[in-house]
mmCIF file of C-alpha atoms in Angstrom:
data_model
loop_
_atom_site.group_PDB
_atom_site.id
_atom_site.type_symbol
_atom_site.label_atom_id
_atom_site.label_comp_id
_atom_site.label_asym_id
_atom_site.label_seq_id
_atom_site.Cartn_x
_atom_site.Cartn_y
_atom_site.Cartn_z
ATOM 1 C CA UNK A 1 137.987 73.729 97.637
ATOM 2 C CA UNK A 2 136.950 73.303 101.099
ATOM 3 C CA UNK A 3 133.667 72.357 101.747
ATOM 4 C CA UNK A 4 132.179 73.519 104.816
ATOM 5 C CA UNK A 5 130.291 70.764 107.126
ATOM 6 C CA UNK A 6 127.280 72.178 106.683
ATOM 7 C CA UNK A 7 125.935 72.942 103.268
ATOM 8 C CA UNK A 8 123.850 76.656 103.716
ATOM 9 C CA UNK A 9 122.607 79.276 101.721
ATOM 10 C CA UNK A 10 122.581 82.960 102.847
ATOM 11 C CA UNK A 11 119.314 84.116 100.790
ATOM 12 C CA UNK A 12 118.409 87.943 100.544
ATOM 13 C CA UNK A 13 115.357 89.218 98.897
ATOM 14 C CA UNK A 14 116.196 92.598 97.092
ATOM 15 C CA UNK A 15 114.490 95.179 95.421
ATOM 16 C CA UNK A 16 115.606 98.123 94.653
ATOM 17 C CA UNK A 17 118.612 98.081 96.677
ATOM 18 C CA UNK A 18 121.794 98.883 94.751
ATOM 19 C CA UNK A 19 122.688 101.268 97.580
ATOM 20 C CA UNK A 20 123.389 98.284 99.676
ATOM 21 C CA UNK A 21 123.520 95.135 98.465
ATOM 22 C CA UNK A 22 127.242 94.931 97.191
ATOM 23 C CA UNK A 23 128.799 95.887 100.757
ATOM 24 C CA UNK A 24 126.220 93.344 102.341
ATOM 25 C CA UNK A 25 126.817 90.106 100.124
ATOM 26 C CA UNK A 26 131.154 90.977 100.050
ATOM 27 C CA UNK A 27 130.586 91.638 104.286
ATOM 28 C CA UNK A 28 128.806 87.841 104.098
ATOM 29 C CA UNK A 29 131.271 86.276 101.418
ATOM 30 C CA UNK A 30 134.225 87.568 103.506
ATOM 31 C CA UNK A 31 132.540 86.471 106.760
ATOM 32 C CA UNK A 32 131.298 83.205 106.405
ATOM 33 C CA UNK A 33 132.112 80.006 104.197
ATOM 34 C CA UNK A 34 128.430 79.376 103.108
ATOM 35 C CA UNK A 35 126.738 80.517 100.017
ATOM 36 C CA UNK A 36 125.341 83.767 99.567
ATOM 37 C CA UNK A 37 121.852 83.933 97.242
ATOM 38 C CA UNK A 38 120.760 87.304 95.968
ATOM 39 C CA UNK A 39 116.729 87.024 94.559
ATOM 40 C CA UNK A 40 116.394 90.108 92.608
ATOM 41 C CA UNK A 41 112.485 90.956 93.035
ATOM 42 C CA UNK A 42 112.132 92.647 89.650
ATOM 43 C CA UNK A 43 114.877 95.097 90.493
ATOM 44 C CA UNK A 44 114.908 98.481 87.706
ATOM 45 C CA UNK A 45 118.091 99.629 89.274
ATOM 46 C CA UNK A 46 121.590 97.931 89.468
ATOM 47 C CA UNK A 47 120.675 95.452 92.357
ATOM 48 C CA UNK A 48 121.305 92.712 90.559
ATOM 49 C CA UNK A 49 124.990 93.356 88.695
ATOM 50 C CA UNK A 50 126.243 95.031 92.278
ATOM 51 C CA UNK A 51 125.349 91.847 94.102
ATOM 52 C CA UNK A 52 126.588 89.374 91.160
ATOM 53 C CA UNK A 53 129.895 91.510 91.249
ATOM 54 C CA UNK A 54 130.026 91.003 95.036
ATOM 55 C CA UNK A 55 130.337 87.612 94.569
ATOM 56 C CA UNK A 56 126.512 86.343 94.916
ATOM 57 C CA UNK A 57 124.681 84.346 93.096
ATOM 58 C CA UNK A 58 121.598 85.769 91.461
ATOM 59 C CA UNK A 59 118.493 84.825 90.457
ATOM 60 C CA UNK A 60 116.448 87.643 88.424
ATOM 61 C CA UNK A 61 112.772 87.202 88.768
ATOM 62 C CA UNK A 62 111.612 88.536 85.593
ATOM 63 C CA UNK A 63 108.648 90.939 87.258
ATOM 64 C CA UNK A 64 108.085 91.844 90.979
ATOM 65 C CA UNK A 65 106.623 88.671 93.105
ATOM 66 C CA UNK A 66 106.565 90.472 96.598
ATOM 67 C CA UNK A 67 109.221 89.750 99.372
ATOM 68 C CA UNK A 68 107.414 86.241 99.906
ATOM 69 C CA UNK A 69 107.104 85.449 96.440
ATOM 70 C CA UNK A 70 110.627 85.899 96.329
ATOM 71 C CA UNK A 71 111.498 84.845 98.986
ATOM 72 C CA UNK A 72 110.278 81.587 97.684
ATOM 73 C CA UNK A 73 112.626 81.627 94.724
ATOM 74 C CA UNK A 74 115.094 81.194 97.291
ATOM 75 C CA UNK A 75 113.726 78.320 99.099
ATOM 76 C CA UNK A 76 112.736 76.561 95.573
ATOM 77 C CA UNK A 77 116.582 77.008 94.527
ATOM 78 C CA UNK A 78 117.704 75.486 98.087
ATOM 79 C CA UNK A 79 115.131 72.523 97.949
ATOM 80 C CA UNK A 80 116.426 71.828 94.283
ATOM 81 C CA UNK A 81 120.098 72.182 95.143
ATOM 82 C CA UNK A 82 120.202 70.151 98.540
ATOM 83 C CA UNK A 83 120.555 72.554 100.690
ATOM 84 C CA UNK A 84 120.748 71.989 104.459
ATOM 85 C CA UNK A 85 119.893 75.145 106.249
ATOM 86 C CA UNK A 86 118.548 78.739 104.589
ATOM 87 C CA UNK A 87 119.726 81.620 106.632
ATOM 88 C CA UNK A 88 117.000 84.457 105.152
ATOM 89 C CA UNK A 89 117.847 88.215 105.736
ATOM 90 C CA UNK A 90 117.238 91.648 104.645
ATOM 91 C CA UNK A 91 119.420 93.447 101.777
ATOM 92 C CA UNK A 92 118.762 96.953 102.845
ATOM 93 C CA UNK A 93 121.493 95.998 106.259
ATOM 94 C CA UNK A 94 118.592 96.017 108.943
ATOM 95 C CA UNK A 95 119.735 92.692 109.943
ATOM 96 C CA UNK A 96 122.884 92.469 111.596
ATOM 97 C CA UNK A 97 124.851 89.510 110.038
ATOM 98 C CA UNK A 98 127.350 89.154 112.703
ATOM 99 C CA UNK A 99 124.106 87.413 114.308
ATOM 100 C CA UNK A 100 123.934 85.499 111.808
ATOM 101 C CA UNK A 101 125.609 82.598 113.937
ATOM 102 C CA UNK A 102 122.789 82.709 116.594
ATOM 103 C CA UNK A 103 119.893 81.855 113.718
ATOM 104 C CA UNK A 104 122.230 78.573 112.709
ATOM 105 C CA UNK A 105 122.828 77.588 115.714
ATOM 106 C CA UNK A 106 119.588 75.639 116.965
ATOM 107 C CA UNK A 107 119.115 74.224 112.791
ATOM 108 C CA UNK A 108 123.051 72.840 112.413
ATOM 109 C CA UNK A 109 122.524 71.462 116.235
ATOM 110 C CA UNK A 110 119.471 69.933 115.123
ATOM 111 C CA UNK A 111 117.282 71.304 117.771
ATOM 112 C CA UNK A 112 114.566 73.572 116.169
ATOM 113 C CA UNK A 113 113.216 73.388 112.628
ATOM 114 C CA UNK A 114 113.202 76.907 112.539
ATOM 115 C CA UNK A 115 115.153 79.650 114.711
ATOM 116 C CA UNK A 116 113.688 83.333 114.527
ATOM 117 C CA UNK A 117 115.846 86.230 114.831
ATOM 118 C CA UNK A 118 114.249 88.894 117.857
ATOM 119 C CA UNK A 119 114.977 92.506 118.370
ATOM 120 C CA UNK A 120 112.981 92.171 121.620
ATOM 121 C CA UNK A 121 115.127 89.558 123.267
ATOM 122 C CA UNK A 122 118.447 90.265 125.321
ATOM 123 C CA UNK A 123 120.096 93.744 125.240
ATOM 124 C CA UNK A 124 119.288 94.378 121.570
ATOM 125 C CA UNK A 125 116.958 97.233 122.217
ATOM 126 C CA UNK A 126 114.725 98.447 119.289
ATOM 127 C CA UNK A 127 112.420 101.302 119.638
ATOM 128 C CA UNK A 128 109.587 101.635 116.733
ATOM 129 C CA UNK A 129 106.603 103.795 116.735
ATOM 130 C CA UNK A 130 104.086 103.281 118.678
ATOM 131 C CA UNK A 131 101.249 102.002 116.063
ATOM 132 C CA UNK A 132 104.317 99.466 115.243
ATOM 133 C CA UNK A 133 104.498 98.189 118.437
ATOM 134 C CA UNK A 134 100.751 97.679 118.513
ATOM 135 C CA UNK A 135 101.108 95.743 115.774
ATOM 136 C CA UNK A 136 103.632 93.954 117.042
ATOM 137 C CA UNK A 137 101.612 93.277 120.534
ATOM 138 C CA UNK A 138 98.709 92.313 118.412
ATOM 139 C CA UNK A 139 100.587 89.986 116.166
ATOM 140 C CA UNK A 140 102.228 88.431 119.370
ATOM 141 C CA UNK A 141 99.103 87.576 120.624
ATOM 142 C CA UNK A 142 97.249 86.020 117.878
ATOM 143 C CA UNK A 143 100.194 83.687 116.861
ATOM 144 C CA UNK A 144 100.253 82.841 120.568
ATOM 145 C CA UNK A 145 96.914 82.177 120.623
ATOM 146 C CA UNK A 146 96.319 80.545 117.533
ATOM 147 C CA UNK A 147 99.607 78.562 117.703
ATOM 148 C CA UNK A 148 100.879 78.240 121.058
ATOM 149 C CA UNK A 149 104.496 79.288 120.279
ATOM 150 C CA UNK A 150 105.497 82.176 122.549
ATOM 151 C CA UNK A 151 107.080 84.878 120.404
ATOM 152 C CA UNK A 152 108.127 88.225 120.811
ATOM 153 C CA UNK A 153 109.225 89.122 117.315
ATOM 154 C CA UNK A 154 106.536 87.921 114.676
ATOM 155 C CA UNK A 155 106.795 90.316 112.239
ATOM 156 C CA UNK A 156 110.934 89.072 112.120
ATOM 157 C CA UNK A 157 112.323 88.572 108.471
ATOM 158 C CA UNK A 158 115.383 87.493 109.843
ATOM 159 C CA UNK A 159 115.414 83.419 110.279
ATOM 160 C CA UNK A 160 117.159 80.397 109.568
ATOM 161 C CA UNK A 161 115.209 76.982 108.346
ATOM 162 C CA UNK A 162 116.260 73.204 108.114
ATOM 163 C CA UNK A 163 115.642 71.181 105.400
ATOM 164 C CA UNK A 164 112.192 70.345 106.295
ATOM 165 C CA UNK A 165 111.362 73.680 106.373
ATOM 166 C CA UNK A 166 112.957 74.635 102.907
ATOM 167 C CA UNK A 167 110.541 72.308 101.778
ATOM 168 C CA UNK A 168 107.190 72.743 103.010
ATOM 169 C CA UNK A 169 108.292 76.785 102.139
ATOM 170 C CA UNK A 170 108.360 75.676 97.849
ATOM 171 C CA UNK A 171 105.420 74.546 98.471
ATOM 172 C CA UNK A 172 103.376 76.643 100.975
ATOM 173 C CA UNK A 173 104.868 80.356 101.135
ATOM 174 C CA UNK A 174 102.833 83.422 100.985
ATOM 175 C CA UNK A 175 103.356 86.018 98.078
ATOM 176 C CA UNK A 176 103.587 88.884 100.257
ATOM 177 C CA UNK A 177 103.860 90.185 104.287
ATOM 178 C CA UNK A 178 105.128 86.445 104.960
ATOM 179 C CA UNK A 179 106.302 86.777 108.566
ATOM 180 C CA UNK A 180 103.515 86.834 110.917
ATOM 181 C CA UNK A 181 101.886 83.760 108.122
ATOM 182 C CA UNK A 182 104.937 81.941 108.539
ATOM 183 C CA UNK A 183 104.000 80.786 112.476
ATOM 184 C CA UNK A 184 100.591 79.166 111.233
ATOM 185 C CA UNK A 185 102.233 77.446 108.611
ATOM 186 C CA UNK A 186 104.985 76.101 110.928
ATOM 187 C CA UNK A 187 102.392 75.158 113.260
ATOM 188 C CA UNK A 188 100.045 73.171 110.842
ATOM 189 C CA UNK A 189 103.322 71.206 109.952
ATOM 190 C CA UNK A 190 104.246 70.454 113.372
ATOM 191 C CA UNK A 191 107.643 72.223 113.677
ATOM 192 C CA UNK A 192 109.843 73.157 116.709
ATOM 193 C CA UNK A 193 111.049 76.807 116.595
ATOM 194 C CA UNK A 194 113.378 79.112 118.376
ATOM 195 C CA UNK A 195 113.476 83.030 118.834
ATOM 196 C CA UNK A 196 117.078 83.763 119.415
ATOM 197 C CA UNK A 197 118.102 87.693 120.118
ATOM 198 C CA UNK A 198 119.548 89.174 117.330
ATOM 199 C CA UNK A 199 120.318 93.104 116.418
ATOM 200 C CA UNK A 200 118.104 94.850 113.662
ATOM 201 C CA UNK A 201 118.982 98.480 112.555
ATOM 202 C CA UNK A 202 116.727 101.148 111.338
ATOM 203 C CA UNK A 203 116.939 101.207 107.457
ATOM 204 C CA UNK A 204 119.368 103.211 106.070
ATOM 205 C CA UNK A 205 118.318 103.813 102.253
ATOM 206 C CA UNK A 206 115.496 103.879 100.887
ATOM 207 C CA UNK A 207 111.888 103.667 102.825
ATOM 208 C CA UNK A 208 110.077 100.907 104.591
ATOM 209 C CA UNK A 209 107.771 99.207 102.567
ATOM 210 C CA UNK A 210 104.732 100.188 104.910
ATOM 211 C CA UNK A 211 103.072 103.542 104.736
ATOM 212 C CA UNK A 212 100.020 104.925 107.067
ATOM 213 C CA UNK A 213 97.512 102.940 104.662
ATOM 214 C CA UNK A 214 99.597 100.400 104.148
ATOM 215 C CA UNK A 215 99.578 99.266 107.873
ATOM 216 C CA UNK A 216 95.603 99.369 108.035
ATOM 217 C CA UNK A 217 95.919 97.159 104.964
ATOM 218 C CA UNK A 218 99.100 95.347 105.980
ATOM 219 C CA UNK A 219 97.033 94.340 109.753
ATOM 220 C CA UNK A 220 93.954 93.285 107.857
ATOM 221 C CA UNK A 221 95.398 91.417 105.104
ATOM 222 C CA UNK A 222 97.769 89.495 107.340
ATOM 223 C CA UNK A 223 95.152 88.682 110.130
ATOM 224 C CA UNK A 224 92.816 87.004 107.485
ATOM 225 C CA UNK A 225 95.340 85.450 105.519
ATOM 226 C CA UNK A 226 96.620 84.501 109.330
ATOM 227 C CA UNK A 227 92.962 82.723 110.018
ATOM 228 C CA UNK A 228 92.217 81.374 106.140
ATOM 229 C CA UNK A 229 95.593 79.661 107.051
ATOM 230 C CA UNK A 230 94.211 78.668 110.354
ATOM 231 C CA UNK A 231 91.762 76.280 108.325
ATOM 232 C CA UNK A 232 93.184 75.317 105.049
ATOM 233 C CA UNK A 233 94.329 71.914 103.804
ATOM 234 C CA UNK A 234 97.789 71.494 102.689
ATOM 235 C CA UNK A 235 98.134 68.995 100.042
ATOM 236 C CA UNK B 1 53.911 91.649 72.876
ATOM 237 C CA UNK B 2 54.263 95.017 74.963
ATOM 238 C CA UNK B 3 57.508 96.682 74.182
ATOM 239 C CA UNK B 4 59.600 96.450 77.046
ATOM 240 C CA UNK B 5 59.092 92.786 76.239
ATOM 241 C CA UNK B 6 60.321 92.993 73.206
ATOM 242 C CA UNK B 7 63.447 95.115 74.391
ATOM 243 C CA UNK B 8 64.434 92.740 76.538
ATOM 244 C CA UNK B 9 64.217 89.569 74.607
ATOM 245 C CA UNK B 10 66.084 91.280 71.636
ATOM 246 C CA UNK B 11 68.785 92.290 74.228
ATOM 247 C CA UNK B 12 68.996 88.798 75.980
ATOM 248 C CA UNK B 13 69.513 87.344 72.382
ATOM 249 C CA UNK B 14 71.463 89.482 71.292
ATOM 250 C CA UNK B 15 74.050 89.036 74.163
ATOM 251 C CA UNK B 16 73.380 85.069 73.923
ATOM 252 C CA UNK B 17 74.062 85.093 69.860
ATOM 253 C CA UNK B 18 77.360 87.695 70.763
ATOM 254 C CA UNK B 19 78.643 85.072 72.883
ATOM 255 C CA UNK B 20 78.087 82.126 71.072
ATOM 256 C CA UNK B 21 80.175 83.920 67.765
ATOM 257 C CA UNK B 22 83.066 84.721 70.590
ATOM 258 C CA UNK B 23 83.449 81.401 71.633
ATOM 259 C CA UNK B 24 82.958 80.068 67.623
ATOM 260 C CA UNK B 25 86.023 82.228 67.214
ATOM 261 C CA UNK B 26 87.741 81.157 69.363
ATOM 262 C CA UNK B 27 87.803 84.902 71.566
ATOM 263 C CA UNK B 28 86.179 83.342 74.931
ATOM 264 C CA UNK B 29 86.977 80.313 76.363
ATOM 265 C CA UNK B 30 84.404 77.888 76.662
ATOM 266 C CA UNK B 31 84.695 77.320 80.565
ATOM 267 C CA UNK B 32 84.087 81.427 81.076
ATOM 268 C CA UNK B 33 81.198 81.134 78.550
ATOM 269 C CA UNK B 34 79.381 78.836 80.782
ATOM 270 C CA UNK B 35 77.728 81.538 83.210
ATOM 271 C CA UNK B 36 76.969 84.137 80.676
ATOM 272 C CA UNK B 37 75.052 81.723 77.897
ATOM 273 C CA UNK B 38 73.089 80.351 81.009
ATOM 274 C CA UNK B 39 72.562 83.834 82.467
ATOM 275 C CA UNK B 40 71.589 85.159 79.111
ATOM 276 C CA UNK B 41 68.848 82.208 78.741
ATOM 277 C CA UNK B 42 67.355 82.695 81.801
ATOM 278 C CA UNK B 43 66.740 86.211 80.870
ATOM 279 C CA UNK B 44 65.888 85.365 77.570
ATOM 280 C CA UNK B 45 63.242 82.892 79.233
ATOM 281 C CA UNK B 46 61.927 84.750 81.879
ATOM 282 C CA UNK B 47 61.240 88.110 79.482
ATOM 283 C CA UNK B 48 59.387 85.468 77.036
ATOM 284 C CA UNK B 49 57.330 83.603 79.600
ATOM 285 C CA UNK B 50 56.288 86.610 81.460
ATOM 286 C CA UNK B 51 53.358 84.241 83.343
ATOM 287 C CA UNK B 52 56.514 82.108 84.760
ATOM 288 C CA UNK B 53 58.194 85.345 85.622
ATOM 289 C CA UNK B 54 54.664 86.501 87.640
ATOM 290 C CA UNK B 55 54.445 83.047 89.221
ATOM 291 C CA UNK B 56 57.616 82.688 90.694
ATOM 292 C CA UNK B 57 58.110 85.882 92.008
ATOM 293 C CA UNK B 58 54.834 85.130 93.862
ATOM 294 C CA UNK B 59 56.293 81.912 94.566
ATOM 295 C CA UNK B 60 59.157 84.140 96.609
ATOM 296 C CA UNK B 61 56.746 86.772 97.630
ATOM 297 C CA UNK B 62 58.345 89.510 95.522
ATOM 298 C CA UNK B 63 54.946 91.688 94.594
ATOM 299 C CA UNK B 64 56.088 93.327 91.530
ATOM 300 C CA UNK B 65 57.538 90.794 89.046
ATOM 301 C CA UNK B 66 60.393 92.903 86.890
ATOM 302 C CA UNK B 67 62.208 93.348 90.009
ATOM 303 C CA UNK B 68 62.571 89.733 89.913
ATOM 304 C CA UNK B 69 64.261 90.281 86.454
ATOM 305 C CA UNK B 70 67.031 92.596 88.377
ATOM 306 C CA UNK B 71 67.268 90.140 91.652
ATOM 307 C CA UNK B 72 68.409 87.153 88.875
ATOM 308 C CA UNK B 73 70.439 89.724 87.114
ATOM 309 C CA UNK B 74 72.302 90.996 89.731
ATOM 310 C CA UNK B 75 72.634 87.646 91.386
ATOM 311 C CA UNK B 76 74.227 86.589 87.889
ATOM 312 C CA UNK B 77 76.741 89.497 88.129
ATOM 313 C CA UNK B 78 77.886 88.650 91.453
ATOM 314 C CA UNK B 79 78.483 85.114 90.334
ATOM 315 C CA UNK B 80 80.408 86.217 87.204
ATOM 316 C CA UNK B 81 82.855 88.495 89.182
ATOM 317 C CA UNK B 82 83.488 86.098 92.001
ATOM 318 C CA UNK B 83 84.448 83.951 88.787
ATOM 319 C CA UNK B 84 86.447 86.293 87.669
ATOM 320 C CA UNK B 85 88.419 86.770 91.039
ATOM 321 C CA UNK B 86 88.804 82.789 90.976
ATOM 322 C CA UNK B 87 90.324 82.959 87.612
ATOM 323 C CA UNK B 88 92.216 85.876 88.733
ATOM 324 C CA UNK B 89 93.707 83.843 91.813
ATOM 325 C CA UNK B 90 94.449 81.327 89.808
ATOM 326 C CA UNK B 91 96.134 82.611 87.171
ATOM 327 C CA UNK B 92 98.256 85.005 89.508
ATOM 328 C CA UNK B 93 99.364 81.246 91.052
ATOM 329 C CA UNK B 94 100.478 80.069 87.939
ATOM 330 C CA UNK B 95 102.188 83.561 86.822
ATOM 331 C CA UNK B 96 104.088 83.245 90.167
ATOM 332 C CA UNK B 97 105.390 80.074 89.844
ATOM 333 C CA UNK B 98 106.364 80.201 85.942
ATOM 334 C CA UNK B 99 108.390 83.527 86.809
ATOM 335 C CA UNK B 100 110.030 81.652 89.672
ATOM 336 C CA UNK B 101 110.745 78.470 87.288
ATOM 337 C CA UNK B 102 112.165 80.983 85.152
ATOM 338 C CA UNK B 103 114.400 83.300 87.454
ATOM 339 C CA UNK B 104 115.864 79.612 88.544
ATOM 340 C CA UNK B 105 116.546 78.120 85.212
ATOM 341 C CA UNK B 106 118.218 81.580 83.952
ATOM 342 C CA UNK B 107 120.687 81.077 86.678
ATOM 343 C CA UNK B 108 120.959 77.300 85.276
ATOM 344 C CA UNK B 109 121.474 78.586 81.916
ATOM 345 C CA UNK B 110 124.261 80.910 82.698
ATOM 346 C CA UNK B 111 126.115 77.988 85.324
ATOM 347 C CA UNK B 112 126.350 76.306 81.883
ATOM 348 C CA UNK B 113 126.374 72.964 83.723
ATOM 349 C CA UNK B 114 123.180 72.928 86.133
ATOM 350 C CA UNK B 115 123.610 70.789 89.187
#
């Protein structure tokens, strides 16, 4: 079998999303030569067997972690399997994976330990709600300020990592709203990143993980877990 | 003896004796029995000793002494549920993590050859 140059592994979080995992993990395997890694978050419904019969493979976590905590999974399995590069995106087919590409890029070229998928850069043109893109502006600014990276999309699940990356991740990953977390992390270890434009979608089944409470709880949870990170040791 | 006195000291030993037989059998962990056997004996003092009670709250300026009694015991309450949300923390950690080990050595399993 051929053996692409690089060795990377497509990982998807999924819960609950039979709807849409199967076309997304064939659309990937057809697509591109790299490995495609399905973490089933404690699935109830068929998300699992639709993306093992798609050709993924699967890890079942055996109760729900969160999107980080499984997320985690994924970087655990590339850390113990060598694994050069972790593209991570969304099973519900937000993410467009014909940009999949642009996230590589800047980790096989060596030039960014991470690279950040952005709806906000380029043409891509996303429109949210308006409390959304307050928290968007808000989590802009306190990564800027607390990090120095200049982003436009923190709250961006859609990324690719290098090797150091997959790493420090198994070690240091946060069970739940990861993103915005992520850029303090990255900073306390030192590591380049790269916000390349990519094209997100609105969801088409099921519902967005974030209801009117959810965001108060979502902003406050994130901003202190944001500053505890700020100060912690990592061992 | 007045009997609020007496109330309370049978109630502080009771709790401390209650303990003690959980952890003989095994039902409480010694580590988590820590705060509650020393919590319980403090009470258990302090209802005895009622002079020691009167003297240290003058010592913190608190003028009427039982109140004292509820300062330590709510003090002790706080510091057994922010021991609680430690043990909480840590044990969602180690749930995480075993779950993870698991969902990863499943897929190992069913590979038939790992690696």
């Amino acid at each position: 079998m051929d053996r692409p140059p690089h060795r990377v592994l497509i990982a998807i979080p999924a819960f609950q999303e039979e709807q849409t995992i199967g076309q997304i993990v064939s659309a990937l395997r057809r697509r591109f030569p790299y490995d495609v890694l399905v973490v089933n978050d404690g699935s109830t419904d068929a998300t699992s067997a639709a993306a093992r019969s798609a050709g993924a493979t699967v890890l079942d976590l055996p109760c729900n972690l969160g999107i980080g905590g499984a997320a985690q999974t994924a970087f655990l399995f590339a850390r113990d399997r060598g694994y050069e590069a972790l593209v991570r995106i969304d099973g519900d087919g937000q993410h467009e994976i014909e940009d999949i590409p642009r996230v590589l890029e800047p980790i096989l070229a060596g030039k960014a330990d991470a690279a950040i998928g952005s709806r906000f850069l380029g043409e891509a043109g996303y429109r949210g709600s308006i409390p959304r893109i307050f928290g968007i502006r808000f989590f802009r600014s306190l990564v800027n300020l607390f990090t120095g990276y200049r982003v436009t999309d923190p709250t961006s699940g859609f990324f690719a990592i290098n090797r150091r990356l997959i790493e420090f991740y198994s070690r240091h990953y946060p069970s739940d709203y990861p993103e915005v977390d992520a850029y303090i992390l990255m900073h306390r270890l030192g590591a380049g990143t790269a916000e390349v434009p990519v094209r997100m979608y609105a969801r088409v089944e099921g519902k967005s993980s974030i209801t009117t409470f959810g965001a108060i709880y979502y902003m406050v949870k994130v901003t202190l877990s944001f500053l505890i990170n700020a100060i912690r040791r990592f061992g | 003896m007045s009997r609020v006195t007496l109330l309370s000291v049978c109630m502080s030993a009771a709790l401390l004796v209650y303990i003690l037989e959980m952890v003989r059998r095994r039902r409480l962990r010694e580590e988590y029995s820590i705060l509650w056997l020393c919590g319980s004996m403090v009470i258990l003092v302090l209802s005895v000793k009622q002079d020691w009670l009167i003297r240290l709250s003058r010592i913190v300026g608190i003028a009427y002494p039982p109140s004292l009694l509820f300062l330590v015991g709510i003090l002790f309450i706080m510091l057994i549920l922010i021991h609680f949300s430690i043990a909480i923390s840590k044990l969602h950690q180690m749930n995480k993590r075993m779950a993870q080990e698991l969902a990863l050595l499943k897929e190992e399993v069913k590979e038939g050859d790992p690696k």
